[in-house]
Amino acid sequence: MNNLQSLDFLAQANLISLSCLILTENKLTVINDNIFHFLPALTYLDVIENHLTCDCSNSGFLVWALSSVHTLVHVGPGNRCMYPISKKGTMLLDMDLNSCWMDTSFLCCVSTTGLVLLTVLGAFSSHFLSWRLVYAYYHLATSRYNTRRRKGSEVYRYDAFISYNVRDEAWVNGEMLPALEAERDWRLCLHHRDFQPGRAGWLARWVAD
């Protein structure tokens, strides 16, 4: 027992002839399987009575320990899980290693497909639905404005001033005014209807009396 918490020092120890390594009753929680590349002559390893973490941080070591044909690894039954709490008391060798591996090619395929679909959808929306999106935005903004106006105290006499070309006067009077004033309950200010000729400071009429 040496209270060892890591085996990283073995990478610089130059123990190329070491064949037996006893690490019982230390404080190891995670063992990096790459360390054993620096111990080419190792034939026996004992790591019982260490509080090894039972999660994917030790998956590489467990795979190496269970599959090595050159090194006999003594892991249990003394090693029981201390962390995570949900696995406390279970055997280290009973850990499900399948949950630690992901099919990288499948993950790349899913990510690439999702990115392509998002790009195509964005291009389609921009080309074919741009005006609908703009309309939806302004429609929502108008609805929120109407809601606030009904709930709040009234400050202005008019909701909007309409400036238009005289050639559009028929459309303004025949279509826009009924749609906004009759259907939306807006109050619009039109110069030919609401301005008082000769009155100075007509903008003051925007403020409620």
mmCIF file of C-alpha atoms in Angstrom:
data_model
loop_
_atom_site.group_PDB
_atom_site.id
_atom_site.type_symbol
_atom_site.label_atom_id
_atom_site.label_comp_id
_atom_site.label_asym_id
_atom_site.label_seq_id
_atom_site.Cartn_x
_atom_site.Cartn_y
_atom_site.Cartn_z
ATOM 1 C CA MET A 1 0.000 0.000 0.000
ATOM 2 C CA ASN A 2 1.607 3.237 -1.205
ATOM 3 C CA ASN A 3 -1.407 5.569 -1.422
ATOM 4 C CA LEU A 4 -0.922 5.840 -5.163
ATOM 5 C CA GLN A 5 -3.598 7.919 -6.896
ATOM 6 C CA SER A 6 -2.215 7.751 -10.446
ATOM 7 C CA LEU A 7 0.035 5.548 -12.567
ATOM 8 C CA ASP A 8 1.129 8.295 -14.941
ATOM 9 C CA PHE A 9 4.638 8.247 -13.435
ATOM 10 C CA LEU A 10 5.203 4.854 -15.069
ATOM 11 C CA ALA A 11 5.435 6.522 -18.467
ATOM 12 C CA GLN A 12 8.760 8.095 -17.428
ATOM 13 C CA ALA A 13 10.046 5.263 -15.195
ATOM 14 C CA ASN A 14 11.697 3.248 -17.995
ATOM 15 C CA LEU A 15 10.584 -0.081 -16.500
ATOM 16 C CA ILE A 16 10.765 -2.018 -19.740
ATOM 17 C CA SER A 17 11.770 -5.238 -17.904
ATOM 18 C CA LEU A 18 9.081 -5.102 -15.217
ATOM 19 C CA SER A 19 7.006 -8.281 -15.338
ATOM 20 C CA CYS A 20 4.963 -8.173 -12.111
ATOM 21 C CA LEU A 21 3.175 -5.122 -10.706
ATOM 22 C CA ILE A 22 1.206 -5.291 -7.428
ATOM 23 C CA LEU A 23 -0.991 -2.239 -6.804
ATOM 24 C CA THR A 24 -3.345 -3.571 -4.131
ATOM 25 C CA GLU A 25 -4.905 -1.283 -1.514
ATOM 26 C CA ASN A 26 -3.968 2.013 -3.116
ATOM 27 C CA LYS A 27 -6.138 5.011 -3.925
ATOM 28 C CA LEU A 28 -6.472 4.529 -7.652
ATOM 29 C CA THR A 29 -9.766 5.694 -9.128
ATOM 30 C CA VAL A 30 -8.950 5.869 -12.849
ATOM 31 C CA ILE A 31 -6.331 3.820 -14.692
ATOM 32 C CA ASN A 32 -5.137 4.993 -18.089
ATOM 33 C CA ASP A 33 -4.668 1.915 -20.271
ATOM 34 C CA ASN A 34 -2.045 3.752 -22.382
ATOM 35 C CA ILE A 35 0.355 3.456 -19.429
ATOM 36 C CA PHE A 36 0.842 -0.241 -20.116
ATOM 37 C CA HIS A 37 2.394 0.486 -23.497
ATOM 38 C CA PHE A 38 5.440 1.559 -21.469
ATOM 39 C CA LEU A 39 5.563 -1.839 -19.705
ATOM 40 C CA PRO A 40 6.160 -4.258 -22.578
ATOM 41 C CA ALA A 41 7.343 -7.114 -20.305
ATOM 42 C CA LEU A 42 4.414 -6.957 -17.875
ATOM 43 C CA THR A 43 2.815 -10.378 -17.389
ATOM 44 C CA TYR A 44 0.944 -9.918 -14.089
ATOM 45 C CA LEU A 45 -0.989 -6.934 -12.714
ATOM 46 C CA ASP A 46 -2.915 -6.829 -9.442
ATOM 47 C CA VAL A 47 -5.211 -3.835 -8.776
ATOM 48 C CA ILE A 48 -7.639 -5.263 -6.210
ATOM 49 C CA GLU A 49 -8.844 -3.164 -3.259
ATOM 50 C CA ASN A 50 -8.757 0.116 -5.180
ATOM 51 C CA HIS A 51 -11.780 2.390 -5.441
ATOM 52 C CA LEU A 52 -11.922 2.400 -9.207
ATOM 53 C CA THR A 53 -14.632 4.555 -10.749
ATOM 54 C CA CYS A 54 -17.340 2.560 -12.498
ATOM 55 C CA ASP A 55 -17.908 4.820 -15.472
ATOM 56 C CA CYS A 56 -16.502 5.276 -18.957
ATOM 57 C CA SER A 57 -13.289 6.861 -17.662
ATOM 58 C CA ASN A 58 -12.110 3.314 -16.881
ATOM 59 C CA SER A 59 -13.603 1.643 -19.951
ATOM 60 C CA GLY A 60 -10.259 1.562 -21.795
ATOM 61 C CA PHE A 61 -8.522 -0.138 -18.875
ATOM 62 C CA LEU A 62 -11.286 -2.728 -18.449
ATOM 63 C CA VAL A 63 -11.264 -3.596 -22.142
ATOM 64 C CA TRP A 64 -7.497 -4.009 -22.020
ATOM 65 C CA ALA A 65 -7.660 -6.064 -18.807
ATOM 66 C CA LEU A 66 -10.310 -8.422 -20.180
ATOM 67 C CA SER A 67 -8.742 -8.862 -23.603
ATOM 68 C CA SER A 68 -4.994 -8.887 -22.933
ATOM 69 C CA VAL A 69 -3.376 -12.221 -23.808
ATOM 70 C CA HIS A 70 0.079 -11.158 -22.642
ATOM 71 C CA THR A 71 -0.791 -9.812 -19.178
ATOM 72 C CA LEU A 72 -2.854 -11.523 -16.482
ATOM 73 C CA VAL A 73 -4.851 -8.819 -14.723
ATOM 74 C CA HIS A 74 -6.333 -9.396 -11.262
ATOM 75 C CA VAL A 75 -9.210 -6.903 -10.940
ATOM 76 C CA GLY A 76 -11.757 -8.494 -8.605
ATOM 77 C CA PRO A 77 -13.628 -9.568 -6.620
ATOM 78 C CA GLY A 78 -12.174 -6.979 -4.243
ATOM 79 C CA ASN A 79 -12.964 -4.034 -6.482
ATOM 80 C CA ARG A 80 -16.475 -2.751 -5.930
ATOM 81 C CA CYS A 81 -17.867 0.446 -7.323
ATOM 82 C CA MET A 82 -17.716 3.504 -5.082
ATOM 83 C CA TYR A 83 -18.696 5.991 -7.764
ATOM 84 C CA PRO A 84 -21.151 6.890 -9.204
ATOM 85 C CA ILE A 85 -23.506 6.563 -6.260
ATOM 86 C CA SER A 86 -26.086 4.709 -8.369
ATOM 87 C CA LYS A 87 -23.579 1.861 -8.864
ATOM 88 C CA LYS A 88 -22.058 1.846 -5.399
ATOM 89 C CA GLY A 89 -21.429 -1.692 -4.175
ATOM 90 C CA THR A 90 -21.689 -3.387 -7.568
ATOM 91 C CA MET A 91 -18.775 -5.263 -9.085
ATOM 92 C CA LEU A 92 -16.395 -3.338 -11.320
ATOM 93 C CA LEU A 93 -16.311 -6.201 -13.817
ATOM 94 C CA ASP A 94 -20.109 -6.070 -14.129
ATOM 95 C CA MET A 95 -20.010 -2.578 -15.632
ATOM 96 C CA ASP A 96 -21.748 -2.317 -19.011
ATOM 97 C CA LEU A 97 -19.024 -1.229 -21.422
ATOM 98 C CA ASN A 98 -21.341 -1.085 -24.436
ATOM 99 C CA SER A 99 -22.779 2.220 -23.226
ATOM 100 C CA CYS A 100 -19.297 3.789 -23.484
ATOM 101 C CA TRP A 101 -18.832 3.201 -27.183
ATOM 102 C CA MET A 102 -20.536 5.085 -29.978
ATOM 103 C CA ASP A 103 -20.423 4.298 -33.655
ATOM 104 C CA THR A 104 -18.425 7.288 -34.882
ATOM 105 C CA SER A 105 -19.365 6.750 -38.522
ATOM 106 C CA PHE A 106 -23.059 6.619 -37.607
ATOM 107 C CA LEU A 107 -22.743 9.778 -35.524
ATOM 108 C CA CYS A 108 -20.995 11.584 -38.397
ATOM 109 C CA CYS A 109 -23.674 10.394 -40.825
ATOM 110 C CA VAL A 110 -26.492 11.669 -38.598
ATOM 111 C CA SER A 111 -24.747 15.013 -38.036
ATOM 112 C CA THR A 112 -24.031 15.499 -41.757
ATOM 113 C CA THR A 113 -27.577 14.560 -42.743
ATOM 114 C CA GLY A 114 -29.020 16.964 -40.192
ATOM 115 C CA LEU A 115 -26.780 19.785 -41.394
ATOM 116 C CA VAL A 116 -27.734 19.177 -45.042
ATOM 117 C CA LEU A 117 -31.443 19.125 -44.178
ATOM 118 C CA LEU A 118 -31.172 22.363 -42.200
ATOM 119 C CA THR A 119 -29.318 24.019 -45.092
ATOM 120 C CA VAL A 120 -31.919 22.898 -47.640
ATOM 121 C CA LEU A 121 -34.769 23.961 -45.362
ATOM 122 C CA GLY A 122 -33.168 27.350 -44.791
ATOM 123 C CA ALA A 123 -32.650 27.909 -48.519
ATOM 124 C CA PHE A 124 -36.220 26.842 -49.302
ATOM 125 C CA SER A 125 -37.666 29.112 -46.624
ATOM 126 C CA SER A 126 -35.575 32.054 -47.782
ATOM 127 C CA HIS A 127 -36.510 31.606 -51.445
ATOM 128 C CA PHE A 128 -40.178 30.621 -51.273
ATOM 129 C CA LEU A 129 -41.444 31.722 -47.881
ATOM 130 C CA SER A 130 -39.619 34.982 -47.204
ATOM 131 C CA TRP A 131 -42.670 37.197 -47.757
ATOM 132 C CA ARG A 132 -44.832 34.877 -45.643
ATOM 133 C CA LEU A 133 -42.324 35.086 -42.796
ATOM 134 C CA VAL A 134 -42.257 38.875 -43.020
ATOM 135 C CA TYR A 135 -46.045 38.973 -43.039
ATOM 136 C CA ALA A 136 -46.233 36.643 -40.040
ATOM 137 C CA TYR A 137 -43.768 38.828 -38.151
ATOM 138 C CA TYR A 138 -45.717 42.025 -38.723
ATOM 139 C CA HIS A 139 -49.008 40.265 -38.035
ATOM 140 C CA LEU A 140 -47.672 39.125 -34.669
ATOM 141 C CA ALA A 141 -46.303 42.571 -33.909
ATOM 142 C CA THR A 142 -49.689 44.108 -34.736
ATOM 143 C CA SER A 143 -51.512 41.650 -32.497
ATOM 144 C CA ARG A 144 -49.206 42.393 -29.582
ATOM 145 C CA TYR A 145 -49.627 46.121 -30.140
ATOM 146 C CA ASN A 146 -53.426 45.821 -30.107
ATOM 147 C CA THR A 147 -53.290 43.811 -26.896
ATOM 148 C CA ARG A 148 -51.107 46.371 -25.140
ATOM 149 C CA ARG A 149 -53.287 49.226 -26.382
ATOM 150 C CA ARG A 150 -56.435 47.646 -24.992
ATOM 151 C CA LYS A 151 -54.826 46.890 -21.613
ATOM 152 C CA GLY A 152 -52.939 50.146 -21.159
ATOM 153 C CA SER A 153 -54.084 53.686 -20.649
ATOM 154 C CA GLU A 154 -54.816 55.585 -23.865
ATOM 155 C CA VAL A 155 -52.301 58.322 -24.620
ATOM 156 C CA TYR A 156 -52.645 59.021 -28.363
ATOM 157 C CA ARG A 157 -55.673 59.924 -30.451
ATOM 158 C CA TYR A 158 -54.392 58.109 -33.529
ATOM 159 C CA ASP A 159 -52.549 54.854 -34.029
ATOM 160 C CA ALA A 160 -50.866 55.797 -37.286
ATOM 161 C CA PHE A 161 -50.522 58.575 -39.834
ATOM 162 C CA ILE A 162 -51.042 57.459 -43.431
ATOM 163 C CA SER A 163 -48.914 59.100 -46.097
ATOM 164 C CA TYR A 164 -49.783 58.118 -49.668
ATOM 165 C CA ASN A 165 -49.643 59.217 -53.285
ATOM 166 C CA VAL A 166 -52.768 60.876 -54.615
ATOM 167 C CA ARG A 167 -52.976 58.117 -57.261
ATOM 168 C CA ASP A 168 -53.505 55.603 -54.426
ATOM 169 C CA GLU A 169 -56.280 57.585 -52.751
ATOM 170 C CA ALA A 170 -59.052 55.331 -54.081
ATOM 171 C CA TRP A 171 -57.340 52.217 -52.740
ATOM 172 C CA VAL A 172 -56.623 53.857 -49.373
ATOM 173 C CA ASN A 173 -60.243 54.919 -48.906
ATOM 174 C CA GLY A 174 -61.825 51.836 -50.400
ATOM 175 C CA GLU A 175 -59.665 49.020 -49.042
ATOM 176 C CA MET A 176 -57.064 50.029 -46.476
ATOM 177 C CA LEU A 177 -59.258 52.184 -44.247
ATOM 178 C CA PRO A 178 -62.068 49.612 -43.915
ATOM 179 C CA ALA A 179 -59.548 46.850 -43.272
ATOM 180 C CA LEU A 180 -57.682 48.727 -40.524
ATOM 181 C CA GLU A 181 -60.316 50.956 -38.960
ATOM 182 C CA ALA A 182 -63.405 48.751 -39.237
ATOM 183 C CA GLU A 183 -61.818 45.333 -38.853
ATOM 184 C CA ARG A 184 -58.767 46.109 -36.698
ATOM 185 C CA ASP A 185 -60.265 48.984 -34.710
ATOM 186 C CA TRP A 186 -57.312 51.233 -35.541
ATOM 187 C CA ARG A 187 -57.606 54.993 -35.675
ATOM 188 C CA LEU A 188 -55.785 56.439 -38.639
ATOM 189 C CA CYS A 189 -54.874 60.024 -39.362
ATOM 190 C CA LEU A 190 -55.359 61.168 -42.987
ATOM 191 C CA HIS A 191 -54.445 64.659 -44.005
ATOM 192 C CA HIS A 192 -57.546 65.300 -46.133
ATOM 193 C CA ARG A 193 -59.884 64.070 -43.380
ATOM 194 C CA ASP A 194 -58.264 64.894 -40.067
ATOM 195 C CA PHE A 195 -56.091 67.965 -40.608
ATOM 196 C CA GLN A 196 -57.622 71.299 -39.672
ATOM 197 C CA PRO A 197 -56.703 73.866 -42.332
ATOM 198 C CA GLY A 198 -54.898 76.868 -40.931
ATOM 199 C CA ARG A 199 -54.311 75.348 -37.520
ATOM 200 C CA ALA A 200 -50.721 75.654 -36.327
ATOM 201 C CA GLY A 201 -49.028 72.714 -34.690
ATOM 202 C CA TRP A 202 -51.373 70.057 -36.108
ATOM 203 C CA LEU A 203 -49.120 67.376 -34.675
ATOM 204 C CA ALA A 204 -50.520 68.234 -31.283
ATOM 205 C CA ARG A 205 -53.710 66.511 -32.367
ATOM 206 C CA TRP A 206 -51.895 63.202 -32.036
ATOM 207 C CA VAL A 207 -52.045 63.631 -28.262
ATOM 208 C CA ALA A 208 -55.375 62.866 -26.631
ATOM 209 C CA ASP A 209 -57.249 65.740 -25.174
#
